[in-house]
Amino acid sequence: MENLRQGAKRRSMARRIKSIFIAVFLFTCTTGILFAEDPYLTKRNQMVERQIKRRGIKDEKVLDAMMSVKRHLFVPENFRQASYEDTPLPIGFGQTISQPYIVAYMTEAVRLTPRDRVLEIGTGCGYQAAILARLVKEVYTIEIVRSLAESAEQRLLESGYNNIHVKWGDGYRGWPEFAPFDAIIITAAPPSIPEELVEQLKVGGRMIVPAGSFYQELYLVTRTESGYKKKSLMPVRFVPMVKGGDK
Ligand code: SAH
């Protein structure tokens, strides 16, 4: 009787040990596969937790987008290690990709919905456009430096985005063929709020824009029936939005 009970106990212990081994094995395989596929997963998670959530960004969709887009694929290879740091980084041609927090802040502040059509000025490496593309229906983005426009377009296509339209040209002109937009995000600083672009917003549409020359302020502009109203959000530092001549 005693032996039978002991035998059953041993067998159940063996079963338990076996299932623990299987669980540990499966866990190791899964994390191994995930890590091999995306070696920056942990860093991206830390970026979202420490730089973005902790500073007050709450919109779950914005947080998900910041967690999904692989920022390291948008920066030049020699800066890849630093791609999830709390800082802007050079992307060539004297231009920069914005600090992750600023990208998240601007994206949240402009209050997007899944049906929106959004215009971005200053494609740069295409990172902000990729974040937007996860939140809205269509993204139209204009870049004045031809090489940046071309490489961003190729990168975005290769990454599988099919709702981003890239144009090489002068952002001050906007994209009248697709106007009016629900929202406009300007990621270079014009000296003052560009009214020609405000006109490409729907009534009720929002624009987020860092305006000013030396001293810049981030504004949230809302188009009204008779013009627009603006709200000052915070002081910022962006590369200047240049005039493009006859491009
Ligand atoms: N949103 C970008 C960061 C852009 S940096 C990203 O996620 O990487 C600002 C960009 O604005 C630069 O690439 C610069 O060339 C571009 N730019 C400056 N003036 C412009 C203009 N008038 N029209 C369109 N793009 C402009």
PDB file of C-alpha atoms and ligand atoms in Angstrom:
ATOM      1  CA  MET A   1       0.000   0.000   0.000  1.00  0.00           C
ATOM      2  CA  GLU A   2       2.767   2.394   1.085  1.00  0.00           C
ATOM      3  CA  ASN A   3       4.803   1.460  -2.009  1.00  0.00           C
ATOM      4  CA  LEU A   4       1.893   2.047  -4.347  1.00  0.00           C
ATOM      5  CA  ARG A   5       1.344   5.522  -2.911  1.00  0.00           C
ATOM      6  CA  GLN A   6       5.055   6.315  -3.124  1.00  0.00           C
ATOM      7  CA  GLY A   7       5.154   5.124  -6.738  1.00  0.00           C
ATOM      8  CA  ALA A   8       2.223   7.383  -7.684  1.00  0.00           C
ATOM      9  CA  LYS A   9       3.867  10.308  -5.886  1.00  0.00           C
ATOM     10  CA  ARG A  10       7.120   9.749  -7.769  1.00  0.00           C
ATOM     11  CA  ARG A  11       5.299   9.571 -11.102  1.00  0.00           C
ATOM     12  CA  SER A  12       3.383  12.776 -10.448  1.00  0.00           C
ATOM     13  CA  MET A  13       6.616  14.531  -9.399  1.00  0.00           C
ATOM     14  CA  ALA A  14       8.305  13.314 -12.602  1.00  0.00           C
ATOM     15  CA  ARG A  15       5.369  14.635 -14.651  1.00  0.00           C
ATOM     16  CA  ARG A  16       5.598  17.998 -12.909  1.00  0.00           C
ATOM     17  CA  ILE A  17       9.368  18.255 -13.530  1.00  0.00           C
ATOM     18  CA  LYS A  18       8.839  17.289 -17.166  1.00  0.00           C
ATOM     19  CA  SER A  19       6.247  20.035 -17.708  1.00  0.00           C
ATOM     20  CA  ILE A  20       8.485  22.610 -16.012  1.00  0.00           C
ATOM     21  CA  PHE A  21      11.299  21.619 -18.387  1.00  0.00           C
ATOM     22  CA  ILE A  22       8.996  21.904 -21.408  1.00  0.00           C
ATOM     23  CA  ALA A  23       7.764  25.339 -20.268  1.00  0.00           C
ATOM     24  CA  VAL A  24      11.326  26.622 -19.728  1.00  0.00           C
ATOM     25  CA  PHE A  25      12.377  25.209 -23.107  1.00  0.00           C
ATOM     26  CA  LEU A  26       9.452  26.832 -24.950  1.00  0.00           C
ATOM     27  CA  PHE A  27      10.009  30.176 -23.181  1.00  0.00           C
ATOM     28  CA  THR A  28      13.707  30.154 -24.100  1.00  0.00           C
ATOM     29  CA  CYS A  29      12.904  29.298 -27.738  1.00  0.00           C
ATOM     30  CA  THR A  30      10.240  32.009 -28.067  1.00  0.00           C
ATOM     31  CA  THR A  31      12.312  34.789 -26.508  1.00  0.00           C
ATOM     32  CA  GLY A  32      15.315  33.567 -28.526  1.00  0.00           C
ATOM     33  CA  ILE A  33      13.348  33.795 -31.783  1.00  0.00           C
ATOM     34  CA  LEU A  34      11.889  37.200 -30.873  1.00  0.00           C
ATOM     35  CA  PHE A  35      15.287  38.526 -29.886  1.00  0.00           C
ATOM     36  CA  ALA A  36      16.980  37.208 -33.026  1.00  0.00           C
ATOM     37  CA  GLU A  37      14.267  38.837 -35.133  1.00  0.00           C
ATOM     38  CA  ASP A  38      14.386  42.144 -33.261  1.00  0.00           C
ATOM     39  CA  PRO A  39      17.531  42.667 -31.173  1.00  0.00           C
ATOM     40  CA  TYR A  40      16.266  46.112 -30.112  1.00  0.00           C
ATOM     41  CA  LEU A  41      12.972  44.921 -28.604  1.00  0.00           C
ATOM     42  CA  THR A  42      14.091  45.513 -25.021  1.00  0.00           C
ATOM     43  CA  LYS A  43      15.566  48.923 -25.798  1.00  0.00           C
ATOM     44  CA  ARG A  44      12.370  49.975 -27.569  1.00  0.00           C
ATOM     45  CA  ASN A  45      10.291  48.835 -24.639  1.00  0.00           C
ATOM     46  CA  GLN A  46      12.498  50.851 -22.268  1.00  0.00           C
ATOM     47  CA  MET A  47      12.223  53.880 -24.568  1.00  0.00           C
ATOM     48  CA  VAL A  48       8.417  53.726 -24.392  1.00  0.00           C
ATOM     49  CA  GLU A  49       8.312  53.123 -20.617  1.00  0.00           C
ATOM     50  CA  ARG A  50      10.971  55.568 -19.464  1.00  0.00           C
ATOM     51  CA  GLN A  51      11.007  58.379 -22.012  1.00  0.00           C
ATOM     52  CA  ILE A  52       7.406  58.455 -23.180  1.00  0.00           C
ATOM     53  CA  LYS A  53       4.940  56.962 -20.662  1.00  0.00           C
ATOM     54  CA  ARG A  54       6.773  58.341 -17.656  1.00  0.00           C
ATOM     55  CA  ARG A  55       6.620  61.851 -19.144  1.00  0.00           C
ATOM     56  CA  GLY A  56       2.852  61.690 -19.455  1.00  0.00           C
ATOM     57  CA  ILE A  57       1.949  60.334 -22.912  1.00  0.00           C
ATOM     58  CA  LYS A  58      -1.203  58.270 -22.318  1.00  0.00           C
ATOM     59  CA  ASP A  59      -2.809  57.567 -25.710  1.00  0.00           C
ATOM     60  CA  GLU A  60      -2.551  53.779 -26.006  1.00  0.00           C
ATOM     61  CA  LYS A  61      -2.568  53.883 -29.801  1.00  0.00           C
ATOM     62  CA  VAL A  62       0.369  56.303 -29.852  1.00  0.00           C
ATOM     63  CA  LEU A  63       2.240  54.128 -27.329  1.00  0.00           C
ATOM     64  CA  ASP A  64       1.530  51.012 -29.453  1.00  0.00           C
ATOM     65  CA  ALA A  65       2.807  52.749 -32.579  1.00  0.00           C
ATOM     66  CA  MET A  66       5.998  53.859 -30.805  1.00  0.00           C
ATOM     67  CA  MET A  67       6.438  50.250 -29.638  1.00  0.00           C
ATOM     68  CA  SER A  68       5.830  48.769 -33.099  1.00  0.00           C
ATOM     69  CA  VAL A  69       7.937  50.960 -35.398  1.00  0.00           C
ATOM     70  CA  LYS A  70      11.569  49.822 -35.489  1.00  0.00           C
ATOM     71  CA  ARG A  71      13.328  53.168 -35.067  1.00  0.00           C
ATOM     72  CA  HIS A  72      16.760  51.573 -35.581  1.00  0.00           C
ATOM     73  CA  LEU A  73      15.860  50.855 -39.219  1.00  0.00           C
ATOM     74  CA  PHE A  74      15.385  54.588 -39.866  1.00  0.00           C
ATOM     75  CA  VAL A  75      18.744  55.896 -38.639  1.00  0.00           C
ATOM     76  CA  PRO A  76      22.090  55.583 -40.433  1.00  0.00           C
ATOM     77  CA  GLU A  77      23.951  52.383 -39.547  1.00  0.00           C
ATOM     78  CA  ASN A  78      26.674  54.151 -37.560  1.00  0.00           C
ATOM     79  CA  PHE A  79      24.021  55.559 -35.184  1.00  0.00           C
ATOM     80  CA  ARG A  80      21.988  52.375 -34.853  1.00  0.00           C
ATOM     81  CA  GLN A  81      23.236  51.584 -31.355  1.00  0.00           C
ATOM     82  CA  ALA A  82      21.946  54.984 -30.215  1.00  0.00           C
ATOM     83  CA  SER A  83      18.603  54.792 -32.000  1.00  0.00           C
ATOM     84  CA  TYR A  84      16.517  54.361 -28.817  1.00  0.00           C
ATOM     85  CA  GLU A  85      18.350  57.033 -26.791  1.00  0.00           C
ATOM     86  CA  ASP A  86      16.517  60.071 -25.453  1.00  0.00           C
ATOM     87  CA  THR A  87      17.859  62.368 -28.176  1.00  0.00           C
ATOM     88  CA  PRO A  88      17.544  63.494 -31.804  1.00  0.00           C
ATOM     89  CA  LEU A  89      20.081  61.893 -34.195  1.00  0.00           C
ATOM     90  CA  PRO A  90      21.693  62.966 -37.485  1.00  0.00           C
ATOM     91  CA  ILE A  91      20.181  61.462 -40.663  1.00  0.00           C
ATOM     92  CA  GLY A  92      22.514  63.167 -43.171  1.00  0.00           C
ATOM     93  CA  PHE A  93      22.283  66.437 -45.127  1.00  0.00           C
ATOM     94  CA  GLY A  94      22.474  68.388 -41.843  1.00  0.00           C
ATOM     95  CA  GLN A  95      19.026  67.056 -40.832  1.00  0.00           C
ATOM     96  CA  THR A  96      17.892  65.092 -37.776  1.00  0.00           C
ATOM     97  CA  ILE A  97      15.324  62.518 -36.697  1.00  0.00           C
ATOM     98  CA  SER A  98      13.462  64.007 -33.705  1.00  0.00           C
ATOM     99  CA  GLN A  99      13.830  62.747 -30.130  1.00  0.00           C
ATOM    100  CA  PRO A 100      11.339  59.865 -29.537  1.00  0.00           C
ATOM    101  CA  TYR A 101       9.419  61.817 -26.871  1.00  0.00           C
ATOM    102  CA  ILE A 102       8.842  64.753 -29.236  1.00  0.00           C
ATOM    103  CA  VAL A 103       7.538  62.411 -31.951  1.00  0.00           C
ATOM    104  CA  ALA A 104       5.104  60.838 -29.454  1.00  0.00           C
ATOM    105  CA  TYR A 105       4.109  64.227 -27.999  1.00  0.00           C
ATOM    106  CA  MET A 106       3.316  65.783 -31.394  1.00  0.00           C
ATOM    107  CA  THR A 107       1.448  62.673 -32.516  1.00  0.00           C
ATOM    108  CA  GLU A 108      -0.723  62.656 -29.391  1.00  0.00           C
ATOM    109  CA  ALA A 109      -1.295  66.430 -29.401  1.00  0.00           C
ATOM    110  CA  VAL A 110      -2.713  66.498 -32.933  1.00  0.00           C
ATOM    111  CA  ARG A 111      -5.510  64.059 -31.889  1.00  0.00           C
ATOM    112  CA  LEU A 112      -5.730  61.622 -34.794  1.00  0.00           C
ATOM    113  CA  THR A 113      -8.523  59.222 -35.685  1.00  0.00           C
ATOM    114  CA  PRO A 114      -8.305  56.107 -37.909  1.00  0.00           C
ATOM    115  CA  ARG A 115     -10.238  57.804 -40.711  1.00  0.00           C
ATOM    116  CA  ASP A 116      -7.899  60.814 -40.942  1.00  0.00           C
ATOM    117  CA  ARG A 117      -5.833  61.891 -43.941  1.00  0.00           C
ATOM    118  CA  VAL A 118      -2.710  63.600 -42.665  1.00  0.00           C
ATOM    119  CA  LEU A 119      -0.050  65.800 -44.256  1.00  0.00           C
ATOM    120  CA  GLU A 120       3.484  65.808 -42.876  1.00  0.00           C
ATOM    121  CA  ILE A 121       6.059  68.424 -43.859  1.00  0.00           C
ATOM    122  CA  GLY A 122       9.662  67.216 -43.551  1.00  0.00           C
ATOM    123  CA  THR A 123       9.757  63.474 -44.292  1.00  0.00           C
ATOM    124  CA  GLY A 124      13.419  63.182 -43.238  1.00  0.00           C
ATOM    125  CA  CYS A 125      14.079  59.473 -42.756  1.00  0.00           C
ATOM    126  CA  GLY A 126      10.364  58.611 -42.704  1.00  0.00           C
ATOM    127  CA  TYR A 127      10.091  57.668 -39.017  1.00  0.00           C
ATOM    128  CA  GLN A 128       7.318  60.101 -38.075  1.00  0.00           C
ATOM    129  CA  ALA A 129       5.446  59.105 -41.257  1.00  0.00           C
ATOM    130  CA  ALA A 130       5.636  55.428 -40.219  1.00  0.00           C
ATOM    131  CA  ILE A 131       4.238  56.260 -36.767  1.00  0.00           C
ATOM    132  CA  LEU A 132       1.387  58.232 -38.368  1.00  0.00           C
ATOM    133  CA  ALA A 133       0.648  55.465 -40.860  1.00  0.00           C
ATOM    134  CA  ARG A 134      -0.251  53.130 -37.993  1.00  0.00           C
ATOM    135  CA  LEU A 135      -2.826  55.570 -36.658  1.00  0.00           C
ATOM    136  CA  VAL A 136      -4.562  57.058 -39.686  1.00  0.00           C
ATOM    137  CA  LYS A 137      -5.926  56.134 -43.095  1.00  0.00           C
ATOM    138  CA  GLU A 138      -3.504  57.977 -45.397  1.00  0.00           C
ATOM    139  CA  VAL A 139      -0.264  59.883 -44.842  1.00  0.00           C
ATOM    140  CA  TYR A 140       1.028  62.439 -47.357  1.00  0.00           C
ATOM    141  CA  THR A 141       4.572  63.577 -46.657  1.00  0.00           C
ATOM    142  CA  ILE A 142       6.771  66.163 -48.383  1.00  0.00           C
ATOM    143  CA  GLU A 143      10.565  66.434 -48.205  1.00  0.00           C
ATOM    144  CA  ILE A 144      12.678  69.149 -49.798  1.00  0.00           C
ATOM    145  CA  VAL A 145      15.978  67.213 -49.942  1.00  0.00           C
ATOM    146  CA  ARG A 146      15.646  64.866 -52.888  1.00  0.00           C
ATOM    147  CA  SER A 147      17.942  62.092 -51.593  1.00  0.00           C
ATOM    148  CA  LEU A 148      16.086  62.013 -48.270  1.00  0.00           C
ATOM    149  CA  ALA A 149      12.707  61.862 -50.029  1.00  0.00           C
ATOM    150  CA  GLU A 150      13.868  59.012 -52.272  1.00  0.00           C
ATOM    151  CA  SER A 151      15.498  56.940 -49.554  1.00  0.00           C
ATOM    152  CA  ALA A 152      12.557  57.430 -47.166  1.00  0.00           C
ATOM    153  CA  GLU A 153      10.105  56.347 -49.869  1.00  0.00           C
ATOM    154  CA  GLN A 154      12.111  53.205 -50.573  1.00  0.00           C
ATOM    155  CA  ARG A 155      12.541  52.387 -46.874  1.00  0.00           C
ATOM    156  CA  LEU A 156       8.819  52.786 -46.205  1.00  0.00           C
ATOM    157  CA  LEU A 157       7.860  50.633 -49.171  1.00  0.00           C
ATOM    158  CA  GLU A 158      10.320  47.920 -48.135  1.00  0.00           C
ATOM    159  CA  SER A 159       8.858  48.002 -44.636  1.00  0.00           C
ATOM    160  CA  GLY A 160       5.428  47.281 -46.138  1.00  0.00           C
ATOM    161  CA  TYR A 161       3.678  50.646 -45.616  1.00  0.00           C
ATOM    162  CA  ASN A 162       1.192  51.156 -48.417  1.00  0.00           C
ATOM    163  CA  ASN A 163      -0.675  54.181 -47.025  1.00  0.00           C
ATOM    164  CA  ILE A 164       2.229  56.654 -47.151  1.00  0.00           C
ATOM    165  CA  HIS A 165       2.696  58.925 -50.164  1.00  0.00           C
ATOM    166  CA  VAL A 166       6.084  60.658 -50.375  1.00  0.00           C
ATOM    167  CA  LYS A 167       6.713  63.743 -52.505  1.00  0.00           C
ATOM    168  CA  TRP A 168       9.959  65.582 -53.182  1.00  0.00           C
ATOM    169  CA  GLY A 169       9.181  69.297 -53.079  1.00  0.00           C
ATOM    170  CA  ASP A 170       8.697  72.469 -51.079  1.00  0.00           C
ATOM    171  CA  GLY A 171       6.405  71.867 -48.113  1.00  0.00           C
ATOM    172  CA  TYR A 172       5.312  75.520 -47.999  1.00  0.00           C
ATOM    173  CA  ARG A 173       3.105  74.723 -50.977  1.00  0.00           C
ATOM    174  CA  GLY A 174       1.461  71.784 -49.269  1.00  0.00           C
ATOM    175  CA  TRP A 175      -0.197  69.163 -51.465  1.00  0.00           C
ATOM    176  CA  PRO A 176      -3.271  70.907 -52.908  1.00  0.00           C
ATOM    177  CA  GLU A 177      -4.346  67.858 -54.971  1.00  0.00           C
ATOM    178  CA  PHE A 178      -5.115  65.962 -51.752  1.00  0.00           C
ATOM    179  CA  ALA A 179      -6.249  68.874 -49.552  1.00  0.00           C
ATOM    180  CA  PRO A 180      -8.115  69.504 -47.312  1.00  0.00           C
ATOM    181  CA  PHE A 181      -6.435  67.398 -44.622  1.00  0.00           C
ATOM    182  CA  ASP A 182      -7.748  66.404 -41.203  1.00  0.00           C
ATOM    183  CA  ALA A 183      -4.357  67.148 -39.664  1.00  0.00           C
ATOM    184  CA  ILE A 184      -0.943  68.565 -40.595  1.00  0.00           C
ATOM    185  CA  ILE A 185       2.309  67.822 -38.760  1.00  0.00           C
ATOM    186  CA  ILE A 186       5.259  70.081 -39.505  1.00  0.00           C
ATOM    187  CA  THR A 187       8.603  68.645 -38.412  1.00  0.00           C
ATOM    188  CA  ALA A 188      10.854  71.573 -39.431  1.00  0.00           C
ATOM    189  CA  ALA A 189      10.470  75.100 -38.043  1.00  0.00           C
ATOM    190  CA  PRO A 190       9.028  77.882 -40.230  1.00  0.00           C
ATOM    191  CA  PRO A 191       9.624  81.445 -38.934  1.00  0.00           C
ATOM    192  CA  SER A 192       5.891  81.841 -38.278  1.00  0.00           C
ATOM    193  CA  ILE A 193       2.701  79.772 -38.653  1.00  0.00           C
ATOM    194  CA  PRO A 194       2.413  79.107 -42.431  1.00  0.00           C
ATOM    195  CA  GLU A 195      -1.055  80.328 -43.350  1.00  0.00           C
ATOM    196  CA  GLU A 196      -0.907  78.793 -46.828  1.00  0.00           C
ATOM    197  CA  LEU A 197      -0.794  75.411 -45.060  1.00  0.00           C
ATOM    198  CA  VAL A 198      -3.526  76.291 -42.550  1.00  0.00           C
ATOM    199  CA  GLU A 199      -5.719  76.802 -45.625  1.00  0.00           C
ATOM    200  CA  GLN A 200      -5.149  73.141 -46.575  1.00  0.00           C
ATOM    201  CA  LEU A 201      -6.805  72.030 -43.317  1.00  0.00           C
ATOM    202  CA  LYS A 202     -10.478  71.123 -43.023  1.00  0.00           C
ATOM    203  CA  VAL A 203     -12.506  73.355 -40.721  1.00  0.00           C
ATOM    204  CA  GLY A 204     -11.920  71.767 -37.296  1.00  0.00           C
ATOM    205  CA  GLY A 205      -8.650  70.256 -38.569  1.00  0.00           C
ATOM    206  CA  ARG A 206      -5.506  70.479 -36.409  1.00  0.00           C
ATOM    207  CA  MET A 207      -1.925  71.450 -37.214  1.00  0.00           C
ATOM    208  CA  ILE A 208       1.078  70.950 -34.972  1.00  0.00           C
ATOM    209  CA  VAL A 209       3.967  73.252 -35.836  1.00  0.00           C
ATOM    210  CA  PRO A 210       7.221  74.408 -34.238  1.00  0.00           C
ATOM    211  CA  ALA A 211       7.367  78.076 -35.265  1.00  0.00           C
ATOM    212  CA  GLY A 212      10.046  80.716 -34.758  1.00  0.00           C
ATOM    213  CA  SER A 213      13.574  81.475 -35.872  1.00  0.00           C
ATOM    214  CA  PHE A 214      16.023  81.360 -32.992  1.00  0.00           C
ATOM    215  CA  TYR A 215      13.437  80.918 -30.251  1.00  0.00           C
ATOM    216  CA  GLN A 216      10.849  78.343 -31.312  1.00  0.00           C
ATOM    217  CA  GLU A 217       7.546  77.414 -29.764  1.00  0.00           C
ATOM    218  CA  LEU A 218       5.405  74.365 -30.523  1.00  0.00           C
ATOM    219  CA  TYR A 219       1.850  75.394 -31.440  1.00  0.00           C
ATOM    220  CA  LEU A 220      -1.390  73.486 -31.843  1.00  0.00           C
ATOM    221  CA  VAL A 221      -3.397  75.314 -34.491  1.00  0.00           C
ATOM    222  CA  THR A 222      -7.093  74.609 -35.100  1.00  0.00           C
ATOM    223  CA  ARG A 223      -8.732  75.750 -38.316  1.00  0.00           C
ATOM    224  CA  THR A 224     -11.989  77.641 -37.763  1.00  0.00           C
ATOM    225  CA  GLU A 225     -14.668  78.933 -40.169  1.00  0.00           C
ATOM    226  CA  SER A 226     -13.099  82.384 -40.162  1.00  0.00           C
ATOM    227  CA  GLY A 227      -9.380  81.622 -39.762  1.00  0.00           C
ATOM    228  CA  TYR A 228      -7.597  79.713 -37.007  1.00  0.00           C
ATOM    229  CA  LYS A 229      -6.876  79.681 -33.299  1.00  0.00           C
ATOM    230  CA  LYS A 230      -3.559  78.666 -31.787  1.00  0.00           C
ATOM    231  CA  LYS A 231      -2.416  77.256 -28.487  1.00  0.00           C
ATOM    232  CA  SER A 232       1.191  77.431 -27.347  1.00  0.00           C
ATOM    233  CA  LEU A 233       2.455  74.071 -26.036  1.00  0.00           C
ATOM    234  CA  MET A 234       6.176  74.261 -25.195  1.00  0.00           C
ATOM    235  CA  PRO A 235       9.534  75.642 -26.303  1.00  0.00           C
ATOM    236  CA  VAL A 236      11.330  73.373 -28.816  1.00  0.00           C
ATOM    237  CA  ARG A 237      14.347  73.207 -31.125  1.00  0.00           C
ATOM    238  CA  PHE A 238      13.868  72.006 -34.729  1.00  0.00           C
ATOM    239  CA  VAL A 239      15.878  72.383 -37.949  1.00  0.00           C
ATOM    240  CA  PRO A 240      14.557  75.326 -40.006  1.00  0.00           C
ATOM    241  CA  MET A 241      11.870  74.859 -42.636  1.00  0.00           C
ATOM    242  CA  VAL A 242      13.612  76.299 -45.686  1.00  0.00           C
ATOM    243  CA  LYS A 243      12.095  78.028 -48.696  1.00  0.00           C
ATOM    244  CA  GLY A 244      12.391  75.893 -51.776  1.00  0.00           C
ATOM    245  CA  GLY A 245      12.588  78.313 -54.724  1.00  0.00           C
ATOM    246  CA  ASP A 246      10.871  76.847 -57.772  1.00  0.00           C
ATOM    247  CA  LYS A 247      10.852  73.175 -56.695  1.00  0.00           C
TER     248      LYS A 247
HETATM  249  N1  SAH B   1       9.999  63.904 -39.594  1.00  0.00           N
HETATM  250  C1  SAH B   1      11.381  63.565 -39.830  1.00  0.00           C
HETATM  251  C2  SAH B   1      12.363  64.524 -39.195  1.00  0.00           C
HETATM  252  C3  SAH B   1      12.517  65.638 -40.047  1.00  0.00           C
HETATM  253  S1  SAH B   1      13.819  66.769 -39.813  1.00  0.00           S
HETATM  254  C4  SAH B   1      11.694  62.163 -39.399  1.00  0.00           C
HETATM  255  O1  SAH B   1      10.866  61.487 -38.792  1.00  0.00           O
HETATM  256  O2  SAH B   1      12.801  61.738 -39.692  1.00  0.00           O
HETATM  257  C5  SAH B   1      13.108  68.025 -40.821  1.00  0.00           C
HETATM  258  C6  SAH B   1      13.059  67.725 -42.295  1.00  0.00           C
HETATM  259  O3  SAH B   1      12.372  68.804 -42.919  1.00  0.00           O
HETATM  260  C7  SAH B   1      14.418  67.645 -42.956  1.00  0.00           C
HETATM  261  O4  SAH B   1      14.553  66.421 -43.609  1.00  0.00           O
HETATM  262  C8  SAH B   1      14.409  68.812 -43.943  1.00  0.00           C
HETATM  263  O5  SAH B   1      15.111  68.557 -45.142  1.00  0.00           O
HETATM  264  C9  SAH B   1      12.915  69.004 -44.204  1.00  0.00           C
HETATM  265  N2  SAH B   1      12.522  70.328 -44.701  1.00  0.00           N
HETATM  266  C10 SAH B   1      13.022  71.540 -44.388  1.00  0.00           C
HETATM  267  N3  SAH B   1      12.370  72.512 -45.060  1.00  0.00           N
HETATM  268  C11 SAH B   1      11.431  71.889 -45.816  1.00  0.00           C
HETATM  269  C12 SAH B   1      10.436  72.342 -46.734  1.00  0.00           C
HETATM  270  N4  SAH B   1      10.293  73.631 -47.048  1.00  0.00           N
HETATM  271  N5  SAH B   1       9.654  71.419 -47.306  1.00  0.00           N
HETATM  272  C13 SAH B   1       9.763  70.083 -47.042  1.00  0.00           C
HETATM  273  N6  SAH B   1      10.700  69.606 -46.191  1.00  0.00           N
HETATM  274  C14 SAH B   1      11.517  70.491 -45.580  1.00  0.00           C
END
